[in-house]
Tab-separated table of C-alpha atoms and ligand atoms in Angstrom:
chain	number	residue	atom	x	y	z
A	1	UNK	CA	-26.382	-6.259	-18.752
A	2	UNK	CA	-27.535	-2.729	-19.386
A	3	UNK	CA	-25.725	-0.363	-17.084
A	4	UNK	CA	-25.936	3.387	-16.628
A	5	UNK	CA	-22.984	5.140	-14.999
A	6	UNK	CA	-23.994	8.475	-13.527
A	7	UNK	CA	-20.923	10.703	-13.226
A	8	UNK	CA	-18.062	10.215	-15.653
A	9	UNK	CA	-15.102	11.263	-13.496
A	10	UNK	CA	-12.154	9.246	-12.176
A	11	UNK	CA	-14.400	6.552	-10.717
A	12	UNK	CA	-17.348	6.593	-13.122
A	13	UNK	CA	-15.287	6.587	-16.303
A	14	UNK	CA	-13.008	3.787	-15.122
A	15	UNK	CA	-15.860	1.707	-13.712
A	16	UNK	CA	-18.056	2.206	-16.764
A	17	UNK	CA	-15.231	1.327	-19.125
A	18	UNK	CA	-14.207	-1.791	-17.191
A	19	UNK	CA	-17.830	-2.966	-17.040
A	20	UNK	CA	-18.048	-2.525	-20.825
A	21	UNK	CA	-14.755	-4.387	-21.218
A	22	UNK	CA	-16.341	-7.586	-19.852
A	23	UNK	CA	-19.288	-7.341	-22.247
A	24	UNK	CA	-21.885	-5.097	-20.620
A	25	UNK	CA	-23.764	-2.396	-22.518
A	26	UNK	CA	-22.740	0.789	-20.680
A	27	UNK	CA	-24.052	4.329	-21.029
A	28	UNK	CA	-22.079	6.976	-19.115
A	29	UNK	CA	-23.888	10.208	-18.326
A	30	UNK	CA	-22.493	13.444	-16.980
A	31	UNK	CA	-23.830	16.961	-16.430
A	32	UNK	CA	-20.493	18.315	-17.668
A	33	UNK	CA	-21.132	18.670	-21.408
A	34	UNK	CA	-17.490	19.559	-22.056
A	35	UNK	CA	-16.328	16.247	-20.585
A	36	UNK	CA	-18.851	14.301	-22.669
A	37	UNK	CA	-17.801	16.206	-25.824
A	38	UNK	CA	-14.163	15.259	-25.241
A	39	UNK	CA	-15.125	11.611	-24.816
A	40	UNK	CA	-17.395	11.618	-27.854
A	41	UNK	CA	-14.559	13.057	-29.920
A	42	UNK	CA	-12.269	10.194	-28.901
A	43	UNK	CA	-10.410	12.060	-26.164
A	44	UNK	CA	-10.019	11.178	-22.466
A	45	UNK	CA	-10.486	13.996	-19.923
A	46	UNK	CA	-8.239	12.399	-17.256
A	47	UNK	CA	-4.886	10.659	-17.161
A	48	UNK	CA	-5.159	7.037	-16.083
A	49	UNK	CA	-2.806	4.319	-17.336
A	50	UNK	CA	-4.457	1.865	-19.740
A	51	UNK	CA	-7.742	3.746	-19.844
A	52	UNK	CA	-7.519	5.392	-23.256
A	53	UNK	CA	-7.022	2.152	-25.183
A	54	UNK	CA	-9.764	0.412	-23.221
A	55	UNK	CA	-12.232	3.221	-23.897
A	56	UNK	CA	-11.398	3.214	-27.613
A	57	UNK	CA	-11.829	-0.568	-27.823
A	58	UNK	CA	-15.217	-0.578	-26.122
A	59	UNK	CA	-16.555	2.464	-27.929
A	60	UNK	CA	-15.595	0.810	-31.225
A	61	UNK	CA	-17.383	-2.365	-30.132
A	62	UNK	CA	-20.533	-0.345	-29.407
A	63	UNK	CA	-20.577	-1.314	-25.720
A	64	UNK	CA	-19.625	2.087	-24.285
A	65	UNK	CA	-21.355	5.387	-24.967
A	66	UNK	CA	-21.349	8.867	-23.431
A	67	UNK	CA	-24.232	11.273	-23.087
A	68	UNK	CA	-25.662	14.258	-21.256
A	69	UNK	CA	-29.196	13.081	-21.971
A	70	UNK	CA	-30.766	12.239	-18.606
A	71	UNK	CA	-33.889	10.658	-20.103
A	72	UNK	CA	-31.792	8.259	-22.154
A	73	UNK	CA	-29.561	7.533	-19.162
A	74	UNK	CA	-32.405	6.583	-16.829
A	75	UNK	CA	-34.165	4.571	-19.542
A	76	UNK	CA	-30.998	2.619	-20.407
A	77	UNK	CA	-29.710	0.711	-17.385
A	78	UNK	CA	-31.496	-1.674	-15.077
A	79	UNK	CA	-28.452	-0.923	-12.954
A	80	UNK	CA	-27.985	2.783	-12.266
A	81	UNK	CA	-24.555	3.372	-10.693
A	82	UNK	CA	-24.149	6.714	-8.932
A	83	UNK	CA	-20.486	7.763	-9.177
A	84	UNK	CA	-20.769	11.525	-8.766
A	85	UNK	CA	-18.534	13.631	-6.532
A	86	UNK	CA	-19.030	13.933	-2.767
A	87	UNK	CA	-16.795	16.929	-2.004
A	88	UNK	CA	-16.378	18.299	1.512
A	89	UNK	CA	-18.940	20.821	2.653
A	90	UNK	CA	-17.832	23.823	4.699
A	91	UNK	CA	-18.295	21.944	7.982
A	92	UNK	CA	-16.271	18.938	6.765
A	93	UNK	CA	-19.300	16.747	6.135
A	94	UNK	CA	-19.672	15.143	2.714
A	95	UNK	CA	-21.736	17.327	0.402
A	96	UNK	CA	-24.532	15.047	-0.743
A	97	UNK	CA	-26.208	17.382	-3.222
A	98	UNK	CA	-24.868	15.595	-6.320
A	99	UNK	CA	-25.745	12.110	-5.089
A	100	UNK	CA	-29.257	13.188	-4.121
A	101	UNK	CA	-29.740	15.085	-7.385
A	102	UNK	CA	-28.789	11.926	-9.272
A	103	UNK	CA	-31.242	9.895	-7.172
A	104	UNK	CA	-34.081	12.361	-7.760
A	105	UNK	CA	-33.332	12.324	-11.469
A	106	UNK	CA	-33.860	8.575	-11.495
A	107	UNK	CA	-37.076	8.818	-9.483
A	108	UNK	CA	-38.416	11.516	-11.790
A	109	UNK	CA	-37.978	9.396	-14.905
A	110	UNK	CA	-37.963	5.665	-14.150
A	111	UNK	CA	-40.783	3.540	-15.487
A	112	UNK	CA	-39.533	0.017	-14.694
A	113	UNK	CA	-37.562	-1.817	-11.970
A	114	UNK	CA	-34.165	-0.213	-11.272
A	115	UNK	CA	-31.280	-1.083	-9.015
A	116	UNK	CA	-29.630	2.095	-7.819
A	117	UNK	CA	-26.020	1.498	-6.769
A	118	UNK	CA	-24.190	4.044	-4.596
A	119	UNK	CA	-20.582	3.853	-5.767
A	120	UNK	CA	-19.640	7.316	-4.552
A	121	UNK	CA	-18.102	7.455	-1.082
A	122	UNK	CA	-21.060	8.441	1.065
A	123	UNK	CA	-21.768	8.774	4.792
A	124	UNK	CA	-23.567	5.992	6.596
A	125	UNK	CA	-27.279	6.435	6.075
A	126	UNK	CA	-27.004	7.731	2.506
A	127	UNK	CA	-28.670	4.681	0.968
A	128	UNK	CA	-31.710	5.514	3.108
A	129	UNK	CA	-31.643	9.105	1.848
A	130	UNK	CA	-31.302	7.943	-1.753
A	131	UNK	CA	-34.219	5.557	-1.247
A	132	UNK	CA	-36.325	8.367	0.263
A	133	UNK	CA	-35.450	10.830	-2.514
A	134	UNK	CA	-36.530	8.354	-5.183
A	135	UNK	CA	-39.702	7.467	-3.241
A	136	UNK	CA	-40.638	11.128	-2.999
A	137	UNK	CA	-40.247	11.647	-6.757
A	138	UNK	CA	-42.283	8.534	-7.509
A	139	UNK	CA	-44.976	9.663	-5.089
A	140	UNK	CA	-45.223	13.055	-6.704
A	141	UNK	CA	-45.670	11.329	-10.062
A	142	UNK	CA	-48.343	9.089	-8.552
A	143	UNK	CA	-46.509	5.916	-9.587
A	144	UNK	CA	-45.223	2.965	-7.610
A	145	UNK	CA	-42.353	1.583	-9.700
A	146	UNK	CA	-40.221	-0.925	-7.764
A	147	UNK	CA	-36.531	-0.277	-7.123
A	148	UNK	CA	-33.689	-1.332	-4.830
A	149	UNK	CA	-30.787	0.672	-3.409
A	150	UNK	CA	-27.381	-0.930	-2.984
A	151	UNK	CA	-24.110	0.317	-1.494
A	152	UNK	CA	-21.036	-0.654	-3.511
A	153	UNK	CA	-18.126	1.545	-2.407
A	154	UNK	CA	-15.158	1.754	-4.742
A	155	UNK	CA	-11.584	0.999	-3.656
A	156	UNK	CA	-9.678	1.721	-6.867
A	157	UNK	CA	-6.542	3.877	-6.653
A	158	UNK	CA	-5.945	6.675	-9.104
A	159	UNK	CA	-2.866	5.851	-11.141
A	160	UNK	CA	-3.696	2.129	-11.069
A	161	UNK	CA	-7.457	2.416	-11.361
A	162	UNK	CA	-8.023	0.138	-14.349
A	163	UNK	CA	-5.825	-2.596	-12.891
A	164	UNK	CA	-7.529	-2.242	-9.483
A	165	UNK	CA	-11.001	-2.477	-10.966
A	166	UNK	CA	-10.179	-5.422	-13.211
A	167	UNK	CA	-8.452	-7.303	-10.351
A	168	UNK	CA	-10.066	-6.152	-7.124
A	169	UNK	CA	-8.826	-7.290	-3.702
A	170	UNK	CA	-12.435	-7.332	-2.630
A	171	UNK	CA	-15.837	-6.143	-3.803
A	172	UNK	CA	-18.010	-4.802	-1.007
A	173	UNK	CA	-21.753	-5.018	-1.532
A	174	UNK	CA	-24.202	-3.700	1.016
A	175	UNK	CA	-27.690	-4.842	0.147
A	176	UNK	CA	-30.795	-6.508	1.504
A	177	UNK	CA	-32.849	-7.018	-1.665
A	178	UNK	CA	-32.420	-10.543	-3.076
A	179	UNK	CA	-32.928	-9.495	-6.686
A	180	UNK	CA	-30.348	-6.741	-6.325
A	181	UNK	CA	-27.875	-9.091	-4.637
A	182	UNK	CA	-28.193	-11.584	-7.507
A	183	UNK	CA	-27.637	-8.815	-10.071
A	184	UNK	CA	-24.585	-7.456	-8.239
A	185	UNK	CA	-23.097	-10.947	-8.061
A	186	UNK	CA	-23.590	-11.275	-11.806
A	187	UNK	CA	-22.011	-7.863	-12.489
A	188	UNK	CA	-18.868	-8.724	-10.540
A	189	UNK	CA	-18.544	-12.405	-11.503
A	190	UNK	CA	-16.141	-11.666	-14.397
A	191	UNK	CA	-13.765	-9.827	-12.026
A	192	UNK	CA	-13.292	-12.669	-9.579
A	193	UNK	CA	-12.919	-15.779	-11.617
A	194	UNK	CA	-10.204	-17.462	-9.561
A	195	UNK	CA	-11.695	-16.911	-6.127
A	196	UNK	CA	-14.624	-15.224	-4.471
A	197	UNK	CA	-13.870	-11.641	-3.556
A	198	UNK	CA	-17.377	-10.424	-2.964
A	199	UNK	CA	-18.149	-9.421	0.589
A	200	UNK	CA	-21.862	-9.178	1.153
A	201	UNK	CA	-22.993	-7.165	4.150
A	202	UNK	CA	-25.693	-4.804	5.350
A	203	UNK	CA	-25.821	-1.387	3.723
A	204	UNK	CA	-24.577	0.623	6.706
A	205	UNK	CA	-21.549	-1.598	7.214
A	206	UNK	CA	-20.673	-1.280	3.528
A	207	UNK	CA	-20.876	2.509	3.714
A	208	UNK	CA	-18.698	2.573	6.832
A	209	UNK	CA	-16.157	0.125	5.372
A	210	UNK	CA	-15.058	2.626	2.733
A	211	UNK	CA	-14.399	5.380	5.287
A	212	UNK	CA	-12.695	2.923	7.612
A	213	UNK	CA	-10.295	1.848	4.849
A	214	UNK	CA	-9.286	5.391	3.913
A	215	UNK	CA	-9.043	6.486	7.546
A	216	UNK	CA	-6.741	3.548	8.306
A	217	UNK	CA	-4.465	4.310	5.347
A	218	UNK	CA	-4.314	8.002	6.241
A	219	UNK	CA	-3.471	7.010	9.816
A	220	UNK	CA	-0.492	4.949	8.673
A	221	UNK	CA	0.816	7.871	6.640
A	222	UNK	CA	0.465	10.395	9.450
A	223	UNK	CA	2.017	7.962	11.910
A	224	UNK	CA	5.069	7.558	9.687
A	225	UNK	CA	5.313	11.289	9.098
A	226	UNK	CA	5.312	12.022	12.811
A	227	UNK	CA	7.902	9.301	13.391
A	228	UNK	CA	10.034	10.751	10.584
A	229	UNK	CA	9.970	14.161	12.234
A	230	UNK	CA	11.025	12.538	15.484
A	231	UNK	CA	13.810	10.676	13.673
A	232	UNK	CA	14.975	14.057	12.343
A	233	UNK	CA	15.231	15.347	15.895
A	234	UNK	CA	16.889	12.177	17.186
A	235	UNK	CA	19.406	11.741	14.391
A	236	UNK	CA	17.866	8.383	13.420
A	237	UNK	CA	17.081	7.333	9.860
A	238	UNK	CA	13.368	6.748	9.194
A	239	UNK	CA	14.157	4.627	6.133
A	240	UNK	CA	15.910	2.067	8.338
A	241	UNK	CA	13.026	2.238	10.791
A	242	UNK	CA	10.542	1.742	7.941
A	243	UNK	CA	12.337	-1.414	6.840
A	244	UNK	CA	12.603	-2.574	10.416
A	245	UNK	CA	8.864	-2.384	11.000
A	246	UNK	CA	7.551	-3.089	7.472
A	247	UNK	CA	9.200	-6.499	7.541
A	248	UNK	CA	6.875	-7.481	10.393
A	249	UNK	CA	3.945	-9.167	8.620
A	250	UNK	CA	1.572	-7.774	11.214
A	251	UNK	CA	2.577	-4.301	10.022
A	252	UNK	CA	3.430	-4.873	6.332
A	253	UNK	CA	5.116	-2.621	3.771
A	254	UNK	CA	2.233	-0.656	2.317
A	255	UNK	CA	1.556	2.979	3.140
A	256	UNK	CA	4.559	3.354	5.414
A	257	UNK	CA	6.346	6.007	3.389
A	258	UNK	CA	7.072	9.303	5.105
A	259	UNK	CA	6.721	12.343	2.877
A	260	UNK	CA	4.971	15.659	2.431
A	261	UNK	CA	1.580	14.482	3.678
A	262	UNK	CA	-1.356	12.815	1.996
A	263	UNK	CA	-3.527	14.664	-0.502
A	264	UNK	CA	-5.860	13.798	-3.332
A	265	UNK	CA	-9.590	13.757	-3.718
A	266	UNK	CA	-10.239	11.037	-1.139
A	267	UNK	CA	-8.171	10.841	2.063
A	268	UNK	CA	-8.524	14.478	3.171
A	269	UNK	CA	-12.258	14.670	2.558
A	270	UNK	CA	-13.031	11.162	3.792
A	271	UNK	CA	-11.114	11.640	7.050
A	272	UNK	CA	-13.019	14.895	7.581
A	273	UNK	CA	-16.382	13.381	6.706
A	274	UNK	CA	-15.927	10.378	9.000
A	275	UNK	CA	-14.872	12.671	11.809
A	276	UNK	CA	-17.916	14.838	11.166
A	277	UNK	CA	-20.225	11.839	11.387
A	278	UNK	CA	-18.519	10.638	14.570
A	279	UNK	CA	-18.642	14.068	16.185
A	280	UNK	CA	-22.316	14.505	15.371
A	281	UNK	CA	-22.963	11.255	17.212
A	282	UNK	CA	-20.963	12.499	20.201
A	283	UNK	CA	-18.177	10.003	19.521
A	284	UNK	CA	-15.374	11.955	17.834
A	285	UNK	CA	-12.496	9.729	16.749
A	286	UNK	CA	-9.554	11.175	18.655
A	287	UNK	CA	-7.073	9.343	16.514
A	288	UNK	CA	-8.437	10.932	13.330
A	289	UNK	CA	-8.152	14.429	14.764
A	290	UNK	CA	-4.449	13.774	15.252
A	291	UNK	CA	-4.096	12.200	11.796
A	292	UNK	CA	-5.498	15.322	10.200
A	293	UNK	CA	-3.478	17.770	12.283
A	294	UNK	CA	-0.264	15.842	11.620
A	295	UNK	CA	-1.011	15.862	7.905
A	296	UNK	CA	-1.635	19.593	7.743
A	297	UNK	CA	1.671	20.245	9.481
A	298	UNK	CA	3.517	17.765	7.275
A	299	UNK	CA	2.556	19.526	4.059
A	300	UNK	CA	4.779	22.405	5.165
A	301	UNK	CA	7.632	20.311	6.541
A	302	UNK	CA	9.715	20.774	3.400
A	303	UNK	CA	9.120	24.522	3.420
A	304	UNK	CA	10.352	24.604	7.035
A	305	UNK	CA	13.544	22.895	5.905
A	306	UNK	CA	13.950	25.363	3.050
A	307	UNK	CA	13.437	28.309	5.393
A	308	UNK	CA	15.897	26.835	7.907
A	309	UNK	CA	18.520	26.654	5.167
A	310	UNK	CA	17.787	29.783	3.097
A	311	UNK	CA	16.054	32.111	5.534
A	312	UNK	CA	12.467	33.281	5.931
A	313	UNK	CA	12.640	35.831	3.147
A	314	UNK	CA	12.771	33.974	-0.140
A	315	UNK	CA	12.280	37.041	-2.362
A	316	UNK	CA	14.428	36.636	-5.443
A	317	UNK	CA	14.698	32.862	-5.018
A	318	UNK	CA	13.636	30.566	-7.791
A	319	UNK	CA	12.875	26.908	-7.099
A	320	UNK	CA	12.643	23.983	-9.472
A	321	UNK	CA	9.715	21.830	-8.369
A	322	UNK	CA	9.382	18.263	-9.617
A	323	UNK	CA	5.886	16.843	-9.345
A	324	UNK	CA	2.533	18.626	-9.066
A	325	UNK	CA	0.059	15.729	-8.970
A	326	UNK	CA	-0.874	14.454	-5.514
A	327	UNK	CA	0.743	11.130	-6.428
A	328	UNK	CA	2.385	9.571	-9.493
A	329	UNK	CA	0.504	8.277	-12.534
A	330	UNK	CA	-2.365	10.726	-12.233
A	331	UNK	CA	-3.013	14.320	-13.258
A	332	UNK	CA	-5.242	14.835	-10.211
A	333	UNK	CA	-4.192	17.841	-8.122
A	334	UNK	CA	-7.099	17.956	-5.700
A	335	UNK	CA	-5.653	18.725	-2.236
A	336	UNK	CA	-2.156	17.988	-3.572
A	337	UNK	CA	0.649	18.906	-1.142
A	338	UNK	CA	2.268	20.776	-4.070
A	339	UNK	CA	-0.487	23.398	-3.780
A	340	UNK	CA	0.400	24.282	-0.192
A	341	UNK	CA	4.128	24.121	-0.792
A	342	UNK	CA	3.864	26.450	-3.783
A	343	UNK	CA	1.568	28.840	-1.899
A	344	UNK	CA	3.902	28.959	1.115
A	345	UNK	CA	6.977	29.613	-1.029
A	346	UNK	CA	5.159	32.256	-3.075
A	347	UNK	CA	4.017	33.972	0.134
A	348	UNK	CA	7.705	34.352	1.016
A	349	UNK	CA	8.436	35.927	-2.339
A	350	UNK	CA	9.794	32.909	-4.222
A	351	UNK	CA	9.083	31.928	-7.802
A	352	UNK	CA	8.570	28.334	-8.934
A	353	UNK	CA	9.415	26.593	-12.167
A	354	UNK	CA	7.492	23.341	-12.110
A	355	UNK	CA	7.654	20.148	-14.080
A	356	UNK	CA	5.211	17.237	-13.988
A	357	UNK	CA	4.873	14.555	-16.662
A	358	UNK	CA	1.082	14.862	-16.881
A	359	UNK	CA	-0.335	17.383	-14.384
A	360	UNK	CA	0.909	20.642	-15.929
A	361	UNK	CA	-2.310	21.350	-17.878
A	362	UNK	CA	-4.256	20.815	-14.656
A	363	UNK	CA	-1.824	23.108	-12.794
A	364	UNK	CA	-2.287	25.764	-15.457
A	365	UNK	CA	-6.027	25.504	-14.944
A	366	UNK	CA	-5.619	25.756	-11.142
A	367	UNK	CA	-3.069	28.600	-11.057
A	368	UNK	CA	-4.270	30.492	-14.149
A	369	UNK	CA	-1.737	33.167	-15.020
A	370	UNK	CA	-0.375	33.529	-11.475
A	371	UNK	CA	3.004	35.280	-11.802
A	372	UNK	CA	4.826	33.116	-9.253
A	373	UNK	CA	4.669	29.885	-11.242
A	374	UNK	CA	6.024	28.859	-14.636
A	375	UNK	CA	6.372	25.449	-16.287
A	376	UNK	CA	9.304	23.653	-17.839
A	377	UNK	CA	9.268	21.215	-20.748
A	378	UNK	CA	11.641	18.774	-19.040
A	379	UNK	CA	12.841	18.147	-15.466
A	380	UNK	CA	16.303	19.440	-16.379
A	381	UNK	CA	14.877	22.609	-17.951
A	382	UNK	CA	13.194	23.396	-14.632
A	383	UNK	CA	16.576	23.326	-12.890
A	384	UNK	CA	18.408	25.902	-14.988
A	385	UNK	CA	19.589	28.646	-12.642
A	386	UNK	CA	17.297	27.570	-9.783
A	387	UNK	CA	18.295	28.055	-6.150
A	388	UNK	CA	17.225	24.537	-5.239
A	389	UNK	CA	15.399	21.465	-6.465
A	390	UNK	CA	12.271	20.477	-4.558
A	391	UNK	CA	10.899	16.974	-5.186
A	392	UNK	CA	7.207	16.716	-4.340
A	393	UNK	CA	5.781	13.747	-6.302
A	394	UNK	CA	7.578	10.419	-6.676
A	395	UNK	CA	7.223	9.956	-10.436
A	396	UNK	CA	9.435	7.137	-11.733
A	397	UNK	CA	11.296	9.480	-14.064
A	398	UNK	CA	12.610	11.457	-11.064
A	399	UNK	CA	14.162	8.425	-9.388
A	400	UNK	CA	17.543	8.293	-11.058
A	401	UNK	CA	18.631	11.723	-12.201
A	402	UNK	CA	22.149	12.551	-13.343
A	403	UNK	CA	23.292	14.226	-10.134
A	404	UNK	CA	26.349	15.795	-11.757
A	405	UNK	CA	24.184	17.421	-14.431
A	406	UNK	CA	21.757	18.453	-11.723
A	407	UNK	CA	24.569	20.047	-9.727
A	408	UNK	CA	25.803	21.866	-12.818
A	409	UNK	CA	22.354	23.256	-13.669
A	410	UNK	CA	21.450	24.559	-10.211
A	411	UNK	CA	22.586	27.992	-9.021
A	412	UNK	CA	22.930	26.660	-5.480
A	413	UNK	CA	23.642	22.960	-4.873
A	414	UNK	CA	20.501	22.260	-2.842
A	415	UNK	CA	18.050	19.374	-3.078
A	416	UNK	CA	14.939	19.201	-0.877
A	417	UNK	CA	13.381	15.793	-1.358
A	418	UNK	CA	9.868	15.379	0.026
A	419	UNK	CA	9.696	11.699	-0.972
A	420	UNK	CA	13.055	10.259	0.148
A	421	UNK	CA	13.783	9.166	-3.412
A	422	UNK	CA	17.550	9.257	-3.272
A	423	UNK	CA	20.392	7.598	-1.472
A	424	UNK	CA	21.859	10.447	0.598
A	425	UNK	CA	25.486	9.358	0.051
A	426	UNK	CA	25.011	9.343	-3.722
A	427	UNK	CA	23.527	12.822	-3.802
A	428	UNK	CA	26.223	14.211	-1.539
A	429	UNK	CA	28.958	12.582	-3.615
A	430	UNK	CA	27.849	14.867	-6.463
A	431	UNK	CA	28.520	17.899	-4.272
A	432	UNK	CA	24.884	18.554	-3.462
A	433	UNK	CA	23.438	19.420	-0.063
A	434	UNK	CA	20.583	16.998	0.484
A	435	UNK	CA	17.551	17.408	2.728
A	436	UNK	CA	14.921	14.691	2.980
A	437	UNK	CA	12.253	13.562	5.439
A	438	UNK	CA	13.429	11.879	8.629
A	439	UNK	CA	16.964	11.058	7.516
A	440	UNK	CA	20.137	12.569	8.880
B	1	NAD	N1	-11.009	9.369	-7.285
B	1	NAD	C1	-10.773	8.277	-6.592
B	1	NAD	O1	-9.652	7.758	-6.543
B	1	NAD	C2	-11.883	7.593	-5.848
B	1	NAD	C3	-11.703	6.291	-5.356
B	1	NAD	C4	-12.749	5.683	-4.679
B	1	NAD	C5	-13.933	6.372	-4.454
B	1	NAD	N2	-14.068	7.643	-4.920
B	1	NAD	C6	-15.337	8.323	-4.693
B	1	NAD	O2	-16.097	8.274	-5.904
B	1	NAD	C7	-16.867	9.469	-6.065
B	1	NAD	C8	-16.522	10.131	-7.369
B	1	NAD	O3	-15.164	10.548	-7.319
B	1	NAD	P1	-14.386	11.028	-8.617
B	1	NAD	O4	-12.973	11.223	-8.214
B	1	NAD	O5	-14.716	10.134	-9.760
B	1	NAD	O6	-15.094	12.444	-8.862
B	1	NAD	P2	-15.011	13.383	-10.152
B	1	NAD	O7	-15.193	14.751	-9.664
B	1	NAD	O8	-13.815	13.022	-10.972
B	1	NAD	O9	-16.283	12.950	-11.024
B	1	NAD	C9	-17.600	13.182	-10.640
B	1	NAD	C10	-18.411	13.464	-11.896
B	1	NAD	O10	-19.799	13.488	-11.591
B	1	NAD	C11	-20.419	14.439	-12.426
B	1	NAD	N3	-21.754	14.757	-11.888
B	1	NAD	C12	-22.099	15.508	-10.832
B	1	NAD	N4	-23.442	15.516	-10.666
B	1	NAD	C13	-23.963	14.743	-11.645
B	1	NAD	C14	-25.282	14.342	-11.991
B	1	NAD	N5	-26.344	14.723	-11.276
B	1	NAD	N6	-25.451	13.551	-13.079
B	1	NAD	C15	-24.389	13.141	-13.796
B	1	NAD	N7	-23.114	13.477	-13.501
B	1	NAD	C16	-22.905	14.268	-12.440
B	1	NAD	C17	-19.432	15.569	-12.432
B	1	NAD	O11	-19.651	16.457	-13.510
B	1	NAD	C18	-18.106	14.798	-12.542
B	1	NAD	O12	-17.731	14.604	-13.882
B	1	NAD	C19	-16.571	10.305	-4.830
B	1	NAD	O13	-17.531	10.048	-3.858
B	1	NAD	C20	-15.229	9.781	-4.371
B	1	NAD	O14	-15.016	9.960	-2.995
B	1	NAD	C21	-13.077	8.260	-5.606
């Protein structure tokens, strides 16, 4: 099949590459010429496990190409996937300008039947807006080319995106056009060979499903974070509680980890956008208001613990910070808790020496030459002479440090662990004072 992927970011690049991997002829288009240059020179603008080799393989096979040429992009695919960003607008609603610009672009240029697939996370009703935007462009050209609009929200996780796309739990398709439904079934057939994973529904339900999934996951995280804070106050251990409830199959193990709050490019904006939609309809979701408020507070929980131990004035303090990305296995720092933690420490006069296996270039881009942050080549280098270690992202390489070496490198024997990575007894046996989330 000929497929055009509009937007070559975390979702578009992974989706386009995986669709090429199963034999489709994929053209990825982006308005960011720099990104397309990197890709055309054999580079990969993001960090995603397994992606680089898969891109190289499919480019070499001639099934995957990258362009900024909008004419070529619209001409190429019968299927036009829209995978552009939907960042939060000032009022919390999803900013639809990129999705609608992509739709208008198609309408302005198409000369044969197209299936336009909304893969971006978009508010309920967006498919109608996309349909209207294309219709308006066609009308102004005086043509009546047929097209269909489909909702196909994406559930991949950064850090495991290739694996998630190649082996999806489910594929949600919202559509009412028979020809489009048949095409979407054909597109996803290679990804569900052992059993049917395609859930066909109406467009509005498909659009809402994506927000419902992210809102539910964010709710679990905030719930655990609030419980962890209560455990702190009660002298209970949230890790025991987590095991005690996760073992109940009705609750399950996933997304029950207390920490420094959720971040990333999806949960914060999607929770806000869903709440905005609900509020506009006069039905605000009370639970989501609490989820968001709990998350904002949680991002600073570790800083509160640092202040409780070292005092409010941190001038002259230097902290080693492990982990900048919002989660492991990605270089994405959008809405990462590290940003707020670093800002709060810097506001109190502290300096940070950070280490992250892949997100340091992104951090350098975000912080520029800000004087309060420097970067270390290794986790141990970050520790040298620091007043404390702060663990923010649960990268695998942070899980089993040499605590004696850690103790020897630090100026003060303090570890603030925002991800509950360590066994408290083990850390303390090395002569370190250990602070984590919800554990005595
Ligand atoms: N990142 C995730 O883990 C994830 C998971 C599921 C769903 N989503 C959703 O997918 C969408 C994309 O997210 P992302 O993280 O890939 O965003 P991103 O910012 O990484 O990529 C978006 C890309 O679209 C490009 N773009 C913008 N307007 C364009 C246009 N008119 N034509 C061509 N390209 C254009 C941008 O230059 C950018 O490269 C969002 O709606 C997001 O909520 C993201």
